[in-house]
Amino acid sequence: MTSENSKTSAVAAGTGPTSAGHMFSLIRSRPGWTRQQLLAATGVSRTTLFERLDQLFKAGLVYEAGTTSSEGGRPAQLLRFDDRDRVLLIFDLGHVHGRIAVADLSGNTLRMVSLRFDISNPPSRLLPRLLDQGDALLAADPSAHLVGVGMGIPAPVDSETGQMSECTTMPGWQDYGLKERIQQRWGVPVLLENDARAFSLGEAAATGEAGILLGVKYSSGIGAGVVVGGEVIGGANGAAGDIGHIRLTDDGPPCTCGRRGCLAAWASGRAIVEQLRGHGMHDLEDVVQRAREGDPVVVGALRKGARRLGRVLASMVAIVNPETLVLGGSLGRLDVVAAEIERQVRGDTVERAMLKLRVVPARIGDEGGTVGLSRKLVRNVYSATAIDTLLADSAKTEPADATEATEDSVPVAQPSRAPRKSTRRR
């Protein structure tokens, strides 16, 4: 069978259980496989196995990582997912500051920079600054191979389209082509996600929780995420978790959404700074510092805001019945705020909805968004369907050759990209 015929059969196989993408997913599921083990696990013929592996080797997706120990006979080669020097670029953006990181495929931060900005600034002014910072972080290790970019933003993101929805927090961004501009810069897959949902997903992933987790990011804004079985709920059009615009009163302070009395207008970090401006508060850092010092006026304002947030969260606890409520963000991690929220939730919710409920501070600190975006991005980039599409597209552009594939042939690793400057393991 010629190489061209192999390509044709691979495309015809689509994303079925014998496709190269599904075989790749199997290889990724554990540290090492021999060819014989793959034959036994998949039930495919030796010819099909070697065709699939040849595709994966040529695409630089798998490699031979040494041999098995042997008490006799020829040691077998171990095949592994090639994650050497693969990295992700992650933008975890809030209302007034952000965290840009280069991470490995598990979401571990390798390099990071924090920035202050106002997310309501025009995208034409702010986005180039952010992307340039990303370039600078990538340039610190020329041997690294970028495979995807993830960006968390304080705005709704449609789970179906992966695009940002209209949001008053980021005026002018919806029609700016955010995802497309990032792709133009680096030419790799791009994931957009709401920042609070990314935080919640990261908390669930990093702690290995398989049940229901409710995460809350309480800082300049207020957002939430519900994670069920390792998947974050996006909603019908990406608005899931947008609790800041739940109306608490018919009147009250004006909100950025154009209405009055929303939770964010009463209790967000921005609102609390405004309430305390006459008390010498200029930004959220001032509020956090004075709260830690025990300033009674600041502590009183925070408790009042936490009670309002707690009432909304009590409704969510009653609806989704989570095992864990995680409080993150610069305000959510304050002891006085966390204690008041828990007191309000437990006071407002029926007891049976809280039998297993744990209310905890963010357990991985500022890493939550990075971990959550990394995990979701890797799932997207390396899904069986994505790999089959990648290989099918490659097959259309590669010239045919006369190499024969037999049952005894052994695929040789032939990465399609330039050799790495370093093959070290991380």
One Martini backbone bead per residue (centre of mass of N, CA, C, O) as a GRO file, in nm:
protein
  426
    1MET     BB    1   0.095   0.037   0.024
    2THR     BB    2   0.078   0.351  -0.021
    3SER     BB    3   0.099   0.660   0.108
    4GLU     BB    4  -0.157   0.768  -0.033
    5ASN     BB    5  -0.344   0.542   0.064
    6SER     BB    6  -0.309   0.603   0.361
    7LYS     BB    7  -0.438   0.880   0.351
    8THR     BB    8  -0.713   0.794   0.247
    9SER     BB    9  -0.784   0.602   0.485
   10ALA     BB   10  -0.762   0.815   0.707
   11VAL     BB   11  -0.988   0.996   0.607
   12ALA     BB   12  -1.209   0.775   0.596
   13ALA     BB   13  -1.196   0.714   0.909
   14GLY     BB   14  -1.188   0.966   1.056
   15THR     BB   15  -1.332   0.950   1.399
   16GLY     BB   16  -1.298   0.674   1.461
   17PRO     BB   17  -1.173   0.409   1.656
   18THR     BB   18  -0.927   0.379   1.415
   19SER     BB   19  -0.808   0.639   1.430
   20ALA     BB   20  -0.545   0.845   1.487
   21GLY     BB   21  -0.679   1.017   1.707
   22HIS     BB   22  -0.760   0.776   1.894
   23MET     BB   23  -0.477   0.665   1.926
   24PHE     BB   24  -0.360   0.917   2.054
   25SER     BB   25  -0.544   0.919   2.303
   26LEU     BB   26  -0.434   0.651   2.407
   27ILE     BB   27  -0.138   0.737   2.437
   28ARG     BB   28  -0.207   0.977   2.642
   29SER     BB   29  -0.330   0.796   2.889
   30ARG     BB   30  -0.019   0.710   2.912
   31PRO     BB   31   0.328   0.694   2.927
   32GLY     BB   32   0.329   0.390   2.777
   33TRP     BB   33   0.367   0.207   2.458
   34THR     BB   34   0.339  -0.064   2.276
   35ARG     BB   35   0.257  -0.207   1.987
   36GLN     BB   36   0.127  -0.458   2.109
   37GLN     BB   37  -0.065  -0.307   2.301
   38LEU     BB   38  -0.218  -0.156   2.078
   39LEU     BB   39  -0.326  -0.401   1.934
   40ALA     BB   40  -0.488  -0.512   2.177
   41ALA     BB   41  -0.661  -0.246   2.237
   42THR     BB   42  -0.783  -0.204   1.926
   43GLY     BB   43  -0.788  -0.450   1.697
   44VAL     BB   44  -0.604  -0.391   1.478
   45SER     BB   45  -0.403  -0.406   1.234
   46ARG     BB   46  -0.079  -0.378   1.161
   47THR     BB   47  -0.111  -0.192   0.921
   48THR     BB   48  -0.291   0.020   1.056
   49LEU     BB   49  -0.110   0.089   1.288
   50PHE     BB   50   0.137   0.190   1.114
   51GLU     BB   51  -0.015   0.412   0.971
   52ARG     BB   52  -0.092   0.577   1.219
   53LEU     BB   53   0.192   0.613   1.338
   54ASP     BB   54   0.317   0.754   1.095
   55GLN     BB   55   0.145   1.006   1.119
   56LEU     BB   56   0.229   1.083   1.413
   57PHE     BB   57   0.529   1.109   1.364
   58LYS     BB   58   0.525   1.324   1.131
   59ALA     BB   59   0.364   1.532   1.330
   60GLY     BB   60   0.504   1.519   1.623
   61LEU     BB   61   0.318   1.343   1.851
   62VAL     BB   62   0.528   1.108   1.863
   63TYR     BB   63   0.761   0.887   2.048
   64GLU     BB   64   1.057   0.726   2.128
   65ALA     BB   65   1.110   0.627   2.494
   66GLY     BB   66   1.241   0.362   2.473
   67THR     BB   67   1.260   0.060   2.661
   68THR     BB   68   1.185  -0.232   2.771
   69SER     BB   69   1.212  -0.465   2.984
   70SER     BB   70   1.414  -0.775   2.962
   71GLU     BB   71   1.435  -1.150   2.995
   72GLY     BB   72   1.406  -1.180   2.686
   73GLY     BB   73   1.472  -1.078   2.402
   74ARG     BB   74   1.334  -0.808   2.244
   75PRO     BB   75   1.300  -0.500   2.311
   76ALA     BB   76   1.049  -0.264   2.344
   77GLN     BB   77   0.911   0.010   2.228
   78LEU     BB   78   0.823   0.325   2.355
   79LEU     BB   79   0.529   0.518   2.337
   80ARG     BB   80   0.481   0.882   2.317
   81PHE     BB   81   0.379   1.172   2.394
   82ASP     BB   82   0.491   1.484   2.253
   83ASP     BB   83   0.573   1.729   2.516
   84ARG     BB   84   0.835   1.849   2.432
   85ASP     BB   85   0.845   2.192   2.457
   86ARG     BB   86   0.557   2.239   2.508
   87VAL     BB   87   0.340   2.530   2.490
   88LEU     BB   88   0.156   2.791   2.655
   89LEU     BB   89  -0.051   3.084   2.617
   90ILE     BB   90  -0.164   3.289   2.896
   91PHE     BB   91  -0.462   3.494   2.950
   92ASP     BB   92  -0.549   3.653   3.264
   93LEU     BB   93  -0.826   3.867   3.269
   94GLY     BB   94  -0.933   4.158   3.411
   95HIS     BB   95  -1.028   4.474   3.487
   96VAL     BB   96  -0.715   4.585   3.618
   97HIS     BB   97  -0.574   4.299   3.573
   98GLY     BB   98  -0.301   4.068   3.476
   99ARG     BB   99  -0.198   3.734   3.350
  100ILE     BB  100   0.100   3.625   3.194
  101ALA     BB  101   0.168   3.291   3.055
  102VAL     BB  102   0.391   3.024   3.050
  103ALA     BB  103   0.293   2.686   2.986
  104ASP     BB  104   0.236   2.381   3.029
  105LEU     BB  105   0.020   2.108   2.960
  106SER     BB  106  -0.066   2.122   3.288
  107GLY     BB  107  -0.042   2.446   3.384
  108ASN     BB  108   0.243   2.515   3.447
  109THR     BB  109   0.436   2.772   3.536
  110LEU     BB  110   0.727   2.919   3.379
  111ARG     BB  111   0.622   3.212   3.299
  112MET     BB  112   0.563   3.559   3.430
  113VAL     BB  113   0.327   3.841   3.409
  114SER     BB  114   0.218   4.148   3.548
  115LEU     BB  115  -0.069   4.370   3.490
  116ARG     BB  116  -0.187   4.697   3.442
  117PHE     BB  117  -0.534   4.791   3.369
  118ASP     BB  118  -0.811   4.879   3.146
  119ILE     BB  119  -1.054   4.689   2.994
  120SER     BB  120  -1.217   4.950   2.871
  121ASN     BB  121  -1.026   4.988   2.672
  122PRO     BB  122  -0.934   4.997   2.372
  123PRO     BB  123  -0.822   4.736   2.182
  124SER     BB  124  -0.612   4.896   2.003
  125ARG     BB  125  -0.444   4.964   2.271
  126LEU     BB  126  -0.426   4.693   2.450
  127LEU     BB  127  -0.365   4.431   2.285
  128PRO     BB  128  -0.074   4.483   2.181
  129ARG     BB  129   0.051   4.485   2.464
  130LEU     BB  130  -0.021   4.194   2.537
  131LEU     BB  131   0.112   4.047   2.294
  132ASP     BB  132   0.399   4.152   2.341
  133GLN     BB  133   0.433   4.012   2.612
  134GLY     BB  134   0.404   3.730   2.499
  135ASP     BB  135   0.650   3.739   2.313
  136ALA     BB  136   0.860   3.786   2.537
  137LEU     BB  137   0.812   3.516   2.684
  138LEU     BB  138   0.879   3.330   2.441
  139ALA     BB  139   1.176   3.442   2.383
  140ALA     BB  140   1.315   3.310   2.642
  141ASP     BB  141   1.248   3.024   2.466
  142PRO     BB  142   1.333   2.909   2.156
  143SER     BB  143   1.263   2.589   2.202
  144ALA     BB  144   0.982   2.648   2.218
  145HIS     BB  145   0.645   2.510   2.143
  146LEU     BB  146   0.367   2.645   2.025
  147VAL     BB  147   0.006   2.523   2.056
  148GLY     BB  148  -0.143   2.762   2.230
  149VAL     BB  149  -0.414   3.000   2.314
  150GLY     BB  150  -0.528   3.156   2.618
  151MET     BB  151  -0.832   3.354   2.714
  152GLY     BB  152  -0.936   3.544   2.987
  153ILE     BB  153  -1.255   3.716   3.035
  154PRO     BB  154  -1.484   3.978   3.154
  155ALA     BB  155  -1.691   3.789   2.967
  156PRO     BB  156  -1.887   3.659   2.750
  157VAL     BB  157  -1.871   3.315   2.613
  158ASP     BB  158  -1.942   3.128   2.352
  159SER     BB  159  -1.940   2.783   2.341
  160GLU     BB  160  -1.994   2.734   2.034
  161THR     BB  161  -1.802   2.972   1.897
  162GLY     BB  162  -1.574   3.115   2.090
  163GLN     BB  163  -1.706   3.397   2.131
  164MET     BB  164  -1.762   3.708   2.208
  165SER     BB  165  -1.986   3.888   2.382
  166GLU     BB  166  -2.170   4.126   2.478
  167CYS     BB  167  -2.006   4.399   2.678
  168THR     BB  168  -1.972   4.665   2.904
  169THR     BB  169  -1.678   4.611   3.008
  170MET     BB  170  -1.595   4.572   2.673
  171PRO     BB  171  -1.596   4.811   2.475
  172GLY     BB  172  -1.540   4.713   2.130
  173TRP     BB  173  -1.457   4.397   2.131
  174GLN     BB  174  -1.664   4.222   1.974
  175ASP     BB  175  -1.578   4.365   1.674
  176TYR     BB  176  -1.246   4.306   1.671
  177GLY     BB  177  -1.134   4.012   1.646
  178LEU     BB  178  -0.976   3.866   1.876
  179LYS     BB  179  -0.917   3.573   1.786
  180GLU     BB  180  -0.799   3.642   1.504
  181ARG     BB  181  -0.557   3.820   1.604
  182ILE     BB  182  -0.416   3.596   1.757
  183GLN     BB  183  -0.382   3.401   1.517
  184GLN     BB  184  -0.209   3.595   1.347
  185ARG     BB  185   0.036   3.604   1.540
  186TRP     BB  186   0.074   3.255   1.583
  187GLY     BB  187  -0.091   3.015   1.433
  188VAL     BB  188  -0.289   2.904   1.661
  189PRO     BB  189  -0.488   2.791   1.873
  190VAL     BB  190  -0.788   2.948   2.022
  191LEU     BB  191  -0.901   3.041   2.355
  192LEU     BB  192  -1.208   3.147   2.491
  193GLU     BB  193  -1.289   3.269   2.830
  194ASN     BB  194  -1.423   3.308   3.112
  195ASP     BB  195  -1.264   3.392   3.401
  196ALA     BB  196  -1.444   3.245   3.617
  197ARG     BB  197  -1.460   2.972   3.470
  198ALA     BB  198  -1.156   2.922   3.462
  199PHE     BB  199  -1.111   2.924   3.764
  200SER     BB  200  -1.303   2.688   3.833
  201LEU     BB  201  -1.165   2.475   3.654
  202GLY     BB  202  -0.887   2.492   3.791
  203GLU     BB  203  -0.976   2.404   4.074
  204ALA     BB  204  -1.084   2.126   3.988
  205ALA     BB  205  -0.828   2.016   3.843
  206ALA     BB  206  -0.606   2.054   4.071
  207THR     BB  207  -0.795   1.870   4.288
  208GLY     BB  208  -0.972   1.635   4.146
  209GLU     BB  209  -1.269   1.710   4.111
  210ALA     BB  210  -1.579   1.524   4.017
  211GLY     BB  211  -1.799   1.697   4.094
  212ILE     BB  212  -1.947   1.982   4.233
  213LEU     BB  213  -1.848   2.318   4.144
  214LEU     BB  214  -1.838   2.646   4.298
  215GLY     BB  215  -1.719   2.942   4.156
  216VAL     BB  216  -1.568   3.260   4.279
  217LYS     BB  217  -1.503   3.587   4.147
  218TYR     BB  218  -1.387   3.842   4.380
  219SER     BB  219  -1.353   4.173   4.274
  220SER     BB  220  -1.414   4.412   4.072
  221GLY     BB  221  -1.581   4.177   4.004
  222ILE     BB  222  -1.853   3.929   3.935
  223GLY     BB  223  -1.810   3.570   3.919
  224ALA     BB  224  -1.906   3.241   3.785
  225GLY     BB  225  -1.871   2.871   3.824
  226VAL     BB  226  -1.976   2.551   3.690
  227VAL     BB  227  -1.860   2.224   3.782
  228VAL     BB  228  -1.908   1.909   3.599
  229GLY     BB  229  -1.707   1.655   3.569
  230GLY     BB  230  -1.479   1.876   3.451
  231GLU     BB  231  -1.711   2.069   3.339
  232VAL     BB  232  -1.798   2.376   3.219
  233ILE     BB  233  -2.064   2.590   3.224
  234GLY     BB  234  -2.185   2.805   2.957
  235GLY     BB  235  -2.447   2.781   2.813
  236ALA     BB  236  -2.642   2.886   2.553
  237ASN     BB  237  -2.449   3.189   2.522
  238GLY     BB  238  -2.226   3.239   2.772
  239ALA     BB  239  -2.384   3.345   3.060
  240ALA     BB  240  -2.274   3.170   3.261
  241GLY     BB  241  -2.210   3.330   3.579
  242ASP     BB  242  -2.356   3.624   3.546
  243ILE     BB  243  -2.419   3.757   3.859
  244GLY     BB  244  -2.373   4.074   3.862
  245HIS     BB  245  -2.676   4.113   3.698
  246ILE     BB  246  -2.839   4.073   3.945
  247ARG     BB  247  -3.124   4.188   4.084
  248LEU     BB  248  -3.196   4.326   4.412
  249THR     BB  249  -3.323   4.604   4.315
  250ASP     BB  250  -3.518   4.859   4.176
  251ASP     BB  251  -3.301   5.027   4.271
  252GLY     BB  252  -3.017   5.201   4.315
  253PRO     BB  253  -2.734   5.168   4.177
  254PRO     BB  254  -2.574   5.207   3.900
  255CYS     BB  255  -2.509   5.017   3.616
  256THR     BB  256  -2.329   4.914   3.337
  257CYS     BB  257  -2.601   4.787   3.203
  258GLY     BB  258  -2.831   5.035   3.278
  259ARG     BB  259  -2.918   4.965   3.552
  260ARG     BB  260  -3.049   4.892   3.879
  261GLY     BB  261  -2.945   4.698   4.159
  262CYS     BB  262  -2.712   4.531   4.115
  263LEU     BB  263  -2.474   4.345   4.250
  264ALA     BB  264  -2.233   4.512   4.134
  265ALA     BB  265  -2.341   4.792   4.235
  266TRP     BB  266  -2.317   4.700   4.545
  267ALA     BB  267  -2.046   4.465   4.565
  268SER     BB  268  -1.822   4.533   4.407
  269GLY     BB  269  -1.513   4.656   4.399
  270ARG     BB  270  -1.589   4.916   4.258
  271ALA     BB  271  -1.821   4.993   4.451
  272ILE     BB  272  -1.653   5.000   4.715
  273VAL     BB  273  -1.461   5.221   4.634
  274GLU     BB  274  -1.679   5.436   4.600
  275GLN     BB  275  -1.792   5.418   4.894
  276LEU     BB  276  -1.469   5.481   5.006
  277ARG     BB  277  -1.349   5.746   4.891
  278GLY     BB  278  -1.398   5.930   5.154
  279HIS     BB  279  -1.185   5.717   5.310
  280GLY     BB  280  -0.923   5.694   5.100
  281MET     BB  281  -1.007   5.530   4.849
  282HIS     BB  282  -0.868   5.434   4.514
  283ASP     BB  283  -0.846   5.116   4.536
  284LEU     BB  284  -0.841   4.778   4.593
  285GLU     BB  285  -0.571   4.774   4.746
  286ASP     BB  286  -0.662   4.959   4.971
  287VAL     BB  287  -0.889   4.779   5.078
  288VAL     BB  288  -0.723   4.528   5.145
  289GLN     BB  289  -0.522   4.658   5.338
  290ARG     BB  290  -0.732   4.779   5.543
  291ALA     BB  291  -0.862   4.508   5.612
  292ARG     BB  292  -0.602   4.377   5.733
  293GLU     BB  293  -0.591   4.617   5.955
  294GLY     BB  294  -0.906   4.663   6.058
  295ASP     BB  295  -1.085   4.862   5.930
  296PRO     BB  296  -1.408   4.928   6.015
  297VAL     BB  297  -1.522   5.056   5.756
  298VAL     BB  298  -1.421   4.850   5.554
  299VAL     BB  299  -1.530   4.595   5.689
  300GLY     BB  300  -1.827   4.682   5.676
  301ALA     BB  301  -1.849   4.700   5.365
  302LEU     BB  302  -1.767   4.405   5.309
  303ARG     BB  303  -1.992   4.265   5.464
  304LYS     BB  304  -2.225   4.380   5.304
  305GLY     BB  305  -2.136   4.266   5.030
  306ALA     BB  306  -2.121   3.964   5.119
  307ARG     BB  307  -2.421   3.932   5.184
  308ARG     BB  308  -2.525   3.982   4.900
  309LEU     BB  309  -2.368   3.754   4.768
  310GLY     BB  310  -2.473   3.523   4.951
  311ARG     BB  311  -2.766   3.528   4.850
  312VAL     BB  312  -2.702   3.439   4.563
  313LEU     BB  313  -2.544   3.177   4.637
  314ALA     BB  314  -2.776   3.032   4.778
  315SER     BB  315  -2.934   2.983   4.517
  316MET     BB  316  -2.715   2.815   4.375
  317VAL     BB  317  -2.693   2.593   4.586
  318ALA     BB  318  -2.991   2.501   4.555
  319ILE     BB  319  -2.967   2.425   4.249
  320VAL     BB  320  -2.669   2.251   4.235
  321ASN     BB  321  -2.546   2.116   4.486
  322PRO     BB  322  -2.260   2.150   4.599
  323GLU     BB  323  -1.952   2.049   4.749
  324THR     BB  324  -1.807   2.322   4.641
  325LEU     BB  325  -1.701   2.651   4.757
  326VAL     BB  326  -1.508   2.885   4.578
  327LEU     BB  327  -1.299   3.161   4.681
  328GLY     BB  328  -1.199   3.432   4.480
  329GLY     BB  329  -1.001   3.681   4.471
  330SER     BB  330  -0.919   3.962   4.648
  331LEU     BB  331  -1.190   3.936   4.823
  332GLY     BB  332  -1.259   3.627   4.855
  333ARG     BB  333  -0.981   3.575   5.033
  334LEU     BB  334  -1.094   3.715   5.261
  335ASP     BB  335  -1.187   3.631   5.570
  336VAL     BB  336  -1.428   3.827   5.619
  337VAL     BB  337  -1.574   3.752   5.355
  338ALA     BB  338  -1.593   3.443   5.372
  339ALA     BB  339  -1.748   3.432   5.641
  340GLU     BB  340  -1.999   3.592   5.545
  341ILE     BB  341  -2.082   3.415   5.311
  342GLU     BB  342  -2.121   3.152   5.466
  343ARG     BB  343  -2.332   3.256   5.665
  344GLN     BB  344  -2.543   3.331   5.448
  345VAL     BB  345  -2.574   3.063   5.303
  346ARG     BB  346  -2.654   2.893   5.560
  347GLY     BB  347  -2.902   3.082   5.634
  348ASP     BB  348  -3.061   3.054   5.331
  349THR     BB  349  -3.028   2.742   5.325
  350VAL     BB  350  -3.118   2.442   5.309
  351GLU     BB  351  -2.977   2.183   5.473
  352ARG     BB  352  -2.970   1.955   5.245
  353ALA     BB  353  -2.780   2.146   5.051
  354MET     BB  354  -2.527   2.129   5.296
  355LEU     BB  355  -2.413   1.850   5.388
  356LYS     BB  356  -2.142   1.870   5.173
  357LEU     BB  357  -2.055   2.156   5.215
  358ARG     BB  358  -1.770   2.352   5.109
  359VAL     BB  359  -1.595   2.644   5.222
  360VAL     BB  360  -1.332   2.786   5.021
  361PRO     BB  361  -1.044   2.892   4.932
  362ALA     BB  362  -0.828   2.939   4.709
  363ARG     BB  363  -0.586   2.680   4.640
  364ILE     BB  364  -0.414   2.829   4.377
  365GLY     BB  365  -0.475   3.110   4.355
  366ASP     BB  366  -0.359   3.269   4.062
  367GLU     BB  367  -0.367   2.983   3.889
  368GLY     BB  368  -0.656   2.909   3.801
  369GLY     BB  369  -0.678   3.029   3.511
  370THR     BB  370  -0.434   2.885   3.389
  371VAL     BB  371  -0.526   2.595   3.438
  372GLY     BB  372  -0.804   2.606   3.302
  373LEU     BB  373  -0.712   2.697   3.019
  374SER     BB  374  -0.510   2.468   2.970
  375ARG     BB  375  -0.698   2.224   2.989
  376LYS     BB  376  -0.898   2.313   2.766
  377LEU     BB  377  -0.693   2.356   2.537
  378VAL     BB  378  -0.577   2.069   2.526
  379ARG     BB  379  -0.841   1.927   2.461
  380ASN     BB  380  -0.881   2.071   2.190
  381VAL     BB  381  -0.604   2.023   2.041
  382TYR     BB  382  -0.603   1.686   2.136
  383SER     BB  383  -0.830   1.582   2.002
  384ALA     BB  384  -0.937   1.350   1.789
  385THR     BB  385  -1.064   1.546   1.585
  386ALA     BB  386  -0.825   1.745   1.559
  387ILE     BB  387  -0.618   1.536   1.460
  388ASP     BB  388  -0.769   1.435   1.209
  389THR     BB  389  -0.778   1.712   1.073
  390LEU     BB  390  -0.476   1.765   1.061
  391LEU     BB  391  -0.402   1.508   0.892
  392ALA     BB  392  -0.587   1.565   0.653
  393ASP     BB  393  -0.458   1.836   0.573
  394SER     BB  394  -0.173   1.720   0.528
  395ALA     BB  395  -0.249   1.512   0.304
  396LYS     BB  396  -0.325   1.737   0.086
  397THR     BB  397  -0.008   1.863   0.079
  398GLU     BB  398   0.134   1.603   0.043
  399PRO     BB  399   0.337   1.417  -0.128
  400ALA     BB  400   0.380   1.146  -0.286
  401ASP     BB  401   0.506   0.814  -0.225
  402ALA     BB  402   0.682   0.482  -0.250
  403THR     BB  403   0.619   0.375   0.020
  404GLU     BB  404   0.598   0.075   0.182
  405ALA     BB  405   0.346  -0.097   0.377
  406THR     BB  406   0.396  -0.335   0.620
  407GLU     BB  407   0.363  -0.552   0.883
  408ASP     BB  408   0.696  -0.508   0.944
  409SER     BB  409   0.690  -0.222   0.960
  410VAL     BB  410   0.861   0.073   1.098
  411PRO     BB  411   0.813   0.356   1.225
  412VAL     BB  412   0.952   0.678   1.168
  413ALA     BB  413   1.065   0.955   1.306
  414GLN     BB  414   0.914   1.260   1.131
  415PRO     BB  415   0.915   1.560   1.182
  416SER     BB  416   0.752   1.846   1.040
  417ARG     BB  417   0.942   2.008   1.202
  418ALA     BB  418   1.184   2.154   1.335
  419PRO     BB  419   1.434   2.096   1.514
  420ARG     BB  420   1.527   2.094   1.822
  421LYS     BB  421   1.744   2.249   2.052
  422SER     BB  422   1.583   2.073   2.267
  423THR     BB  423   1.521   1.745   2.462
  424ARG     BB  424   1.420   1.810   2.721
  425ARG     BB  425   1.267   1.743   3.019
  426ARG     BB  426   0.988   1.857   3.235
   0.00000   0.00000   0.00000
